[in-house]
């Protein structure tokens, strides 16, 4: 099992952990620290190393399919399957992906393009980069179960929301690192209350304003509290 510090150091070196900001996470919650996971995927050697560590948690011969949600999870599924296959005595572990549709609360995942046909009756590991609420992983797990796949583990690079197995359909969670980042609903957010500008370069900051009909012209935009219409 990887140690927390090594993985955090790898992320800090290449993943651009951004602190002391005001961001809207993909879950819609607000926070002050952002792990720029998209910056991770251009570093193929690091991705490979992280996936090798994640693959080490499993008996390779027992895993038929590794599936992750697009985009990041699809890359991780490929690399995890690569490392599992390197350790198999026979047979093959197949990578698959679940396509993300919609954003925020409307986000859902579908398994198609033939990946749905490799899941029925198989032993499956779900993989993703960051766990915040576990909502995305849960939806992928449900999708696999609907196709009669048996999910035996959820592997993630970082569990940043203290997500527990009961949040993801009772599936055991293997996280390379656990980080506790404060997050708040928009109503509870102390940064919104203090008028700290939302960073529109990361997370869902830009969408946050667009959904409210506010055009984002520069990288940053001061939050405007809009009153509900009264008539
Ligand atoms: Zn806020």
mmCIF file of C-alpha atoms and ligand atoms in Angstrom:
data_model
loop_
_atom_site.group_PDB
_atom_site.id
_atom_site.type_symbol
_atom_site.label_atom_id
_atom_site.label_comp_id
_atom_site.label_asym_id
_atom_site.label_seq_id
_atom_site.Cartn_x
_atom_site.Cartn_y
_atom_site.Cartn_z
ATOM 1 C CA UNK A 1 0.000 0.000 0.000
ATOM 2 C CA UNK A 2 1.333 3.429 -0.937
ATOM 3 C CA UNK A 3 2.023 5.900 1.780
ATOM 4 C CA UNK A 4 0.112 9.144 1.930
ATOM 5 C CA UNK A 5 3.139 11.404 1.749
ATOM 6 C CA UNK A 6 4.716 9.832 -1.327
ATOM 7 C CA UNK A 7 1.474 10.119 -3.265
ATOM 8 C CA UNK A 8 0.833 13.675 -2.052
ATOM 9 C CA UNK A 9 4.339 14.611 -3.088
ATOM 10 C CA UNK A 10 3.780 13.132 -6.537
ATOM 11 C CA UNK A 11 0.557 15.118 -6.814
ATOM 12 C CA UNK A 12 2.193 18.316 -5.557
ATOM 13 C CA UNK A 13 5.042 17.968 -8.025
ATOM 14 C CA UNK A 14 2.850 17.567 -11.067
ATOM 15 C CA UNK A 15 -0.767 18.004 -10.040
ATOM 16 C CA UNK A 16 -0.677 21.654 -9.064
ATOM 17 C CA UNK A 17 -2.494 21.627 -5.758
ATOM 18 C CA UNK A 18 -4.002 25.115 -5.486
ATOM 19 C CA UNK A 19 -4.578 26.479 -2.019
ATOM 20 C CA UNK A 20 -6.182 29.638 -0.600
ATOM 21 C CA UNK A 21 -8.645 30.066 -3.399
ATOM 22 C CA UNK A 22 -12.439 29.985 -3.688
ATOM 23 C CA UNK A 23 -13.604 27.229 -5.975
ATOM 24 C CA UNK A 24 -16.812 25.447 -6.899
ATOM 25 C CA UNK A 25 -16.231 21.690 -7.030
ATOM 26 C CA UNK A 26 -17.931 19.484 -9.596
ATOM 27 C CA UNK A 27 -20.332 18.412 -6.832
ATOM 28 C CA UNK A 28 -21.493 22.056 -6.616
ATOM 29 C CA UNK A 29 -19.988 22.503 -3.137
ATOM 30 C CA UNK A 30 -17.549 25.339 -2.465
ATOM 31 C CA UNK A 31 -14.037 25.091 -1.028
ATOM 32 C CA UNK A 32 -10.650 26.779 -0.616
ATOM 33 C CA UNK A 33 -8.310 24.103 -2.018
ATOM 34 C CA UNK A 34 -8.347 22.624 -5.490
ATOM 35 C CA UNK A 35 -6.497 19.609 -6.810
ATOM 36 C CA UNK A 36 -6.076 20.339 -10.497
ATOM 37 C CA UNK A 37 -6.530 16.752 -11.585
ATOM 38 C CA UNK A 38 -6.647 17.667 -15.270
ATOM 39 C CA UNK A 39 -2.994 18.736 -14.955
ATOM 40 C CA UNK A 40 -2.225 15.168 -13.884
ATOM 41 C CA UNK A 41 -3.101 13.436 -17.124
ATOM 42 C CA UNK A 42 -0.326 14.947 -19.220
ATOM 43 C CA UNK A 43 2.233 13.157 -17.017
ATOM 44 C CA UNK A 44 2.026 9.630 -18.298
ATOM 45 C CA UNK A 45 4.834 8.157 -16.161
ATOM 46 C CA UNK A 46 3.179 9.429 -12.987
ATOM 47 C CA UNK A 47 -0.230 8.115 -14.075
ATOM 48 C CA UNK A 48 1.357 4.736 -14.749
ATOM 49 C CA UNK A 49 3.045 4.674 -11.308
ATOM 50 C CA UNK A 50 -0.170 5.662 -9.522
ATOM 51 C CA UNK A 51 -2.140 2.985 -11.384
ATOM 52 C CA UNK A 52 0.475 0.359 -10.583
ATOM 53 C CA UNK A 53 0.041 1.230 -6.892
ATOM 54 C CA UNK A 54 -3.741 0.978 -7.239
ATOM 55 C CA UNK A 55 -3.479 -2.353 -9.070
ATOM 56 C CA UNK A 56 -1.307 -3.720 -6.221
ATOM 57 C CA UNK A 57 -4.397 -3.893 -3.987
ATOM 58 C CA UNK A 58 -5.876 -6.737 -6.040
ATOM 59 C CA UNK A 59 -5.188 -10.322 -7.033
ATOM 60 C CA UNK A 60 -4.762 -9.671 -10.766
ATOM 61 C CA UNK A 61 -6.212 -13.035 -11.814
ATOM 62 C CA UNK A 62 -9.474 -12.176 -10.011
ATOM 63 C CA UNK A 63 -10.193 -8.930 -11.880
ATOM 64 C CA UNK A 64 -12.051 -9.264 -15.193
ATOM 65 C CA UNK A 65 -12.808 -5.592 -15.851
ATOM 66 C CA UNK A 66 -11.608 -2.191 -14.624
ATOM 67 C CA UNK A 67 -14.052 0.622 -15.395
ATOM 68 C CA UNK A 68 -13.762 4.369 -14.835
ATOM 69 C CA UNK A 69 -15.931 7.398 -15.619
ATOM 70 C CA UNK A 70 -14.822 9.737 -18.425
ATOM 71 C CA UNK A 71 -12.542 11.517 -18.741
ATOM 72 C CA UNK A 72 -9.944 10.747 -16.079
ATOM 73 C CA UNK A 73 -11.335 7.380 -15.031
ATOM 74 C CA UNK A 74 -11.091 6.088 -18.615
ATOM 75 C CA UNK A 75 -7.344 6.775 -18.654
ATOM 76 C CA UNK A 76 -6.880 5.225 -15.206
ATOM 77 C CA UNK A 77 -8.831 2.109 -16.246
ATOM 78 C CA UNK A 78 -6.438 1.594 -19.171
ATOM 79 C CA UNK A 79 -3.332 1.895 -17.003
ATOM 80 C CA UNK A 80 -4.716 -0.192 -14.179
ATOM 81 C CA UNK A 81 -5.667 -2.957 -16.615
ATOM 82 C CA UNK A 82 -2.165 -2.706 -18.107
ATOM 83 C CA UNK A 83 -0.537 -3.323 -14.706
ATOM 84 C CA UNK A 84 -3.008 -6.054 -13.718
ATOM 85 C CA UNK A 85 -2.370 -7.841 -17.010
ATOM 86 C CA UNK A 86 1.383 -7.703 -16.345
ATOM 87 C CA UNK A 87 0.770 -9.746 -13.173
ATOM 88 C CA UNK A 88 -1.812 -12.206 -14.498
ATOM 89 C CA UNK A 89 -0.889 -15.851 -14.903
ATOM 90 C CA UNK A 90 -3.553 -16.332 -17.595
ATOM 91 C CA UNK A 91 -6.467 -14.509 -19.202
ATOM 92 C CA UNK A 92 -6.935 -10.780 -19.545
ATOM 93 C CA UNK A 93 -8.253 -7.848 -17.523
ATOM 94 C CA UNK A 94 -10.265 -5.530 -19.772
ATOM 95 C CA UNK A 95 -10.474 -1.752 -19.358
ATOM 96 C CA UNK A 96 -13.828 -0.037 -19.881
ATOM 97 C CA UNK A 97 -15.358 3.378 -19.392
ATOM 98 C CA UNK A 98 -18.647 4.938 -18.384
ATOM 99 C CA UNK A 99 -19.536 8.094 -20.292
ATOM 100 C CA UNK A 100 -20.426 11.160 -18.304
ATOM 101 C CA UNK A 101 -23.525 13.024 -19.456
ATOM 102 C CA UNK A 102 -24.680 16.318 -17.962
ATOM 103 C CA UNK A 103 -23.142 18.356 -15.164
ATOM 104 C CA UNK A 104 -23.703 18.983 -11.469
ATOM 105 C CA UNK A 105 -26.893 17.462 -10.134
ATOM 106 C CA UNK A 106 -27.870 16.273 -13.631
ATOM 107 C CA UNK A 107 -24.677 14.275 -14.021
ATOM 108 C CA UNK A 108 -25.165 10.638 -14.972
ATOM 109 C CA UNK A 109 -23.136 7.868 -16.536
ATOM 110 C CA UNK A 110 -23.914 5.395 -19.272
ATOM 111 C CA UNK A 111 -21.983 2.315 -20.318
ATOM 112 C CA UNK A 112 -22.259 1.701 -24.049
ATOM 113 C CA UNK A 113 -20.106 1.286 -27.207
ATOM 114 C CA UNK A 114 -19.783 -2.430 -26.470
ATOM 115 C CA UNK A 115 -18.296 -1.934 -22.989
ATOM 116 C CA UNK A 116 -21.692 -2.961 -21.618
ATOM 117 C CA UNK A 117 -21.177 -6.410 -23.168
ATOM 118 C CA UNK A 118 -17.953 -7.170 -21.240
ATOM 119 C CA UNK A 119 -19.522 -6.642 -17.788
ATOM 120 C CA UNK A 120 -22.338 -9.199 -17.216
ATOM 121 C CA UNK A 121 -21.266 -11.865 -14.722
ATOM 122 C CA UNK A 122 -17.764 -10.408 -14.376
ATOM 123 C CA UNK A 123 -15.709 -9.231 -11.398
ATOM 124 C CA UNK A 124 -15.234 -5.488 -11.716
ATOM 125 C CA UNK A 125 -13.110 -2.764 -10.097
ATOM 126 C CA UNK A 126 -14.290 0.845 -10.459
ATOM 127 C CA UNK A 127 -11.541 3.454 -10.648
ATOM 128 C CA UNK A 128 -11.572 7.251 -10.398
ATOM 129 C CA UNK A 129 -9.155 10.064 -9.597
ATOM 130 C CA UNK A 130 -10.729 12.034 -6.754
ATOM 131 C CA UNK A 131 -13.586 11.187 -4.412
ATOM 132 C CA UNK A 132 -15.436 14.227 -3.099
ATOM 133 C CA UNK A 133 -18.948 13.042 -2.320
ATOM 134 C CA UNK A 134 -18.739 9.637 -3.988
ATOM 135 C CA UNK A 135 -21.783 10.515 -6.123
ATOM 136 C CA UNK A 136 -20.083 9.872 -9.481
ATOM 137 C CA UNK A 137 -18.518 6.593 -8.349
ATOM 138 C CA UNK A 138 -21.860 5.499 -6.914
ATOM 139 C CA UNK A 139 -23.543 6.065 -10.256
ATOM 140 C CA UNK A 140 -20.900 4.048 -12.097
ATOM 141 C CA UNK A 141 -21.217 1.244 -9.507
ATOM 142 C CA UNK A 142 -25.013 1.233 -10.003
ATOM 143 C CA UNK A 143 -24.502 1.079 -13.780
ATOM 144 C CA UNK A 144 -22.190 -1.930 -13.467
ATOM 145 C CA UNK A 145 -24.624 -3.687 -11.118
ATOM 146 C CA UNK A 146 -27.502 -3.058 -13.529
ATOM 147 C CA UNK A 147 -25.462 -4.960 -16.110
ATOM 148 C CA UNK A 148 -25.021 -7.841 -13.617
ATOM 149 C CA UNK A 149 -21.357 -7.075 -12.934
ATOM 150 C CA UNK A 150 -19.936 -7.800 -9.459
ATOM 151 C CA UNK A 151 -18.124 -4.716 -8.103
ATOM 152 C CA UNK A 152 -15.454 -5.802 -5.610
ATOM 153 C CA UNK A 153 -13.618 -2.516 -5.106
ATOM 154 C CA UNK A 154 -13.449 1.213 -5.767
ATOM 155 C CA UNK A 155 -9.896 2.474 -6.308
ATOM 156 C CA UNK A 156 -9.086 6.177 -6.237
ATOM 157 C CA UNK A 157 -5.968 8.297 -6.199
ATOM 158 C CA UNK A 158 -7.333 10.580 -3.508
ATOM 159 C CA UNK A 159 -10.282 10.428 -1.145
ATOM 160 C CA UNK A 160 -10.709 14.104 -0.298
ATOM 161 C CA UNK A 161 -14.195 13.955 1.140
ATOM 162 C CA UNK A 162 -13.872 11.219 3.791
ATOM 163 C CA UNK A 163 -16.150 9.086 1.615
ATOM 164 C CA UNK A 164 -17.026 5.754 3.261
ATOM 165 C CA UNK A 165 -18.150 2.450 1.687
ATOM 166 C CA UNK A 166 -21.758 3.144 2.745
ATOM 167 C CA UNK A 167 -21.681 6.247 0.467
ATOM 168 C CA UNK A 168 -20.805 4.096 -2.558
ATOM 169 C CA UNK A 169 -23.158 1.136 -2.321
ATOM 170 C CA UNK A 170 -21.134 -0.768 0.301
ATOM 171 C CA UNK A 171 -18.116 -1.237 -1.974
ATOM 172 C CA UNK A 172 -14.688 -1.318 -0.229
ATOM 173 C CA UNK A 173 -12.659 1.832 -1.029
ATOM 174 C CA UNK A 174 -8.936 1.673 -1.795
ATOM 175 C CA UNK A 175 -7.518 5.228 -1.744
ATOM 176 C CA UNK A 176 -3.833 5.915 -2.378
ATOM 177 C CA UNK A 177 -4.157 8.984 -0.228
ATOM 178 C CA UNK A 178 -6.756 10.558 2.059
ATOM 179 C CA UNK A 179 -7.001 14.327 2.282
ATOM 180 C CA UNK A 180 -9.595 16.204 4.235
ATOM 181 C CA UNK A 181 -10.591 19.387 2.467
ATOM 182 C CA UNK A 182 -13.240 21.619 3.943
ATOM 183 C CA UNK A 183 -16.195 22.095 1.671
ATOM 184 C CA UNK A 184 -19.472 23.919 2.125
ATOM 185 C CA UNK A 185 -22.784 24.331 0.390
ATOM 186 C CA UNK A 186 -23.169 27.695 -1.335
ATOM 187 C CA UNK A 187 -25.463 28.858 1.478
ATOM 188 C CA UNK A 188 -22.948 27.922 4.203
ATOM 189 C CA UNK A 189 -19.807 29.057 2.335
ATOM 190 C CA UNK A 190 -17.786 31.542 4.450
ATOM 191 C CA UNK A 191 -15.899 32.725 1.348
ATOM 192 C CA UNK A 192 -19.152 33.672 -0.410
ATOM 193 C CA UNK A 193 -20.251 35.433 2.765
ATOM 194 C CA UNK A 194 -16.998 37.434 2.816
ATOM 195 C CA UNK A 195 -17.281 38.333 -0.874
ATOM 196 C CA UNK A 196 -14.133 36.449 -1.909
ATOM 197 C CA UNK A 197 -14.186 36.141 -5.739
ATOM 198 C CA UNK A 198 -14.883 32.686 -7.122
ATOM 199 C CA UNK A 199 -12.003 31.324 -9.184
ATOM 200 C CA UNK A 200 -13.451 30.661 -12.626
ATOM 201 C CA UNK A 201 -10.307 28.953 -13.967
ATOM 202 C CA UNK A 202 -10.887 25.735 -12.046
ATOM 203 C CA UNK A 203 -13.733 23.423 -11.165
ATOM 204 C CA UNK A 204 -17.223 24.642 -11.974
ATOM 205 C CA UNK A 205 -16.565 28.320 -11.252
ATOM 206 C CA UNK A 206 -17.353 29.446 -14.788
ATOM 207 C CA UNK A 207 -20.500 27.316 -15.003
ATOM 208 C CA UNK A 208 -21.565 28.679 -11.608
ATOM 209 C CA UNK A 209 -21.890 32.155 -13.161
ATOM 210 C CA UNK A 210 -23.235 31.007 -16.507
ATOM 211 C CA UNK A 211 -26.058 29.168 -14.767
ATOM 212 C CA UNK A 212 -26.941 32.492 -13.145
ATOM 213 C CA UNK A 213 -26.835 34.380 -16.436
ATOM 214 C CA UNK A 214 -23.622 36.256 -15.572
ATOM 215 C CA UNK A 215 -21.098 36.405 -18.427
ATOM 216 C CA UNK A 216 -17.527 35.589 -17.448
ATOM 217 C CA UNK A 217 -15.215 37.859 -19.408
ATOM 218 C CA UNK A 218 -12.018 37.474 -17.418
ATOM 219 C CA UNK A 219 -10.559 34.621 -15.402
ATOM 220 C CA UNK A 220 -12.130 35.844 -12.196
ATOM 221 C CA UNK A 221 -15.502 37.243 -11.391
ATOM 222 C CA UNK A 222 -16.829 38.693 -8.201
ATOM 223 C CA UNK A 223 -19.827 36.857 -6.889
ATOM 224 C CA UNK A 224 -23.101 38.686 -7.133
ATOM 225 C CA UNK A 225 -25.833 37.508 -4.848
ATOM 226 C CA UNK A 226 -29.024 37.531 -6.817
ATOM 227 C CA UNK A 227 -32.302 37.962 -5.076
ATOM 228 C CA UNK A 228 -35.149 35.677 -5.978
ATOM 229 C CA UNK A 229 -37.659 37.544 -8.153
ATOM 230 C CA UNK A 230 -40.647 38.806 -6.252
ATOM 231 C CA UNK A 231 -43.851 39.814 -7.948
HETATM 232 ZN ZN1 LIG B 1 -18.467 30.032 -1.908
#
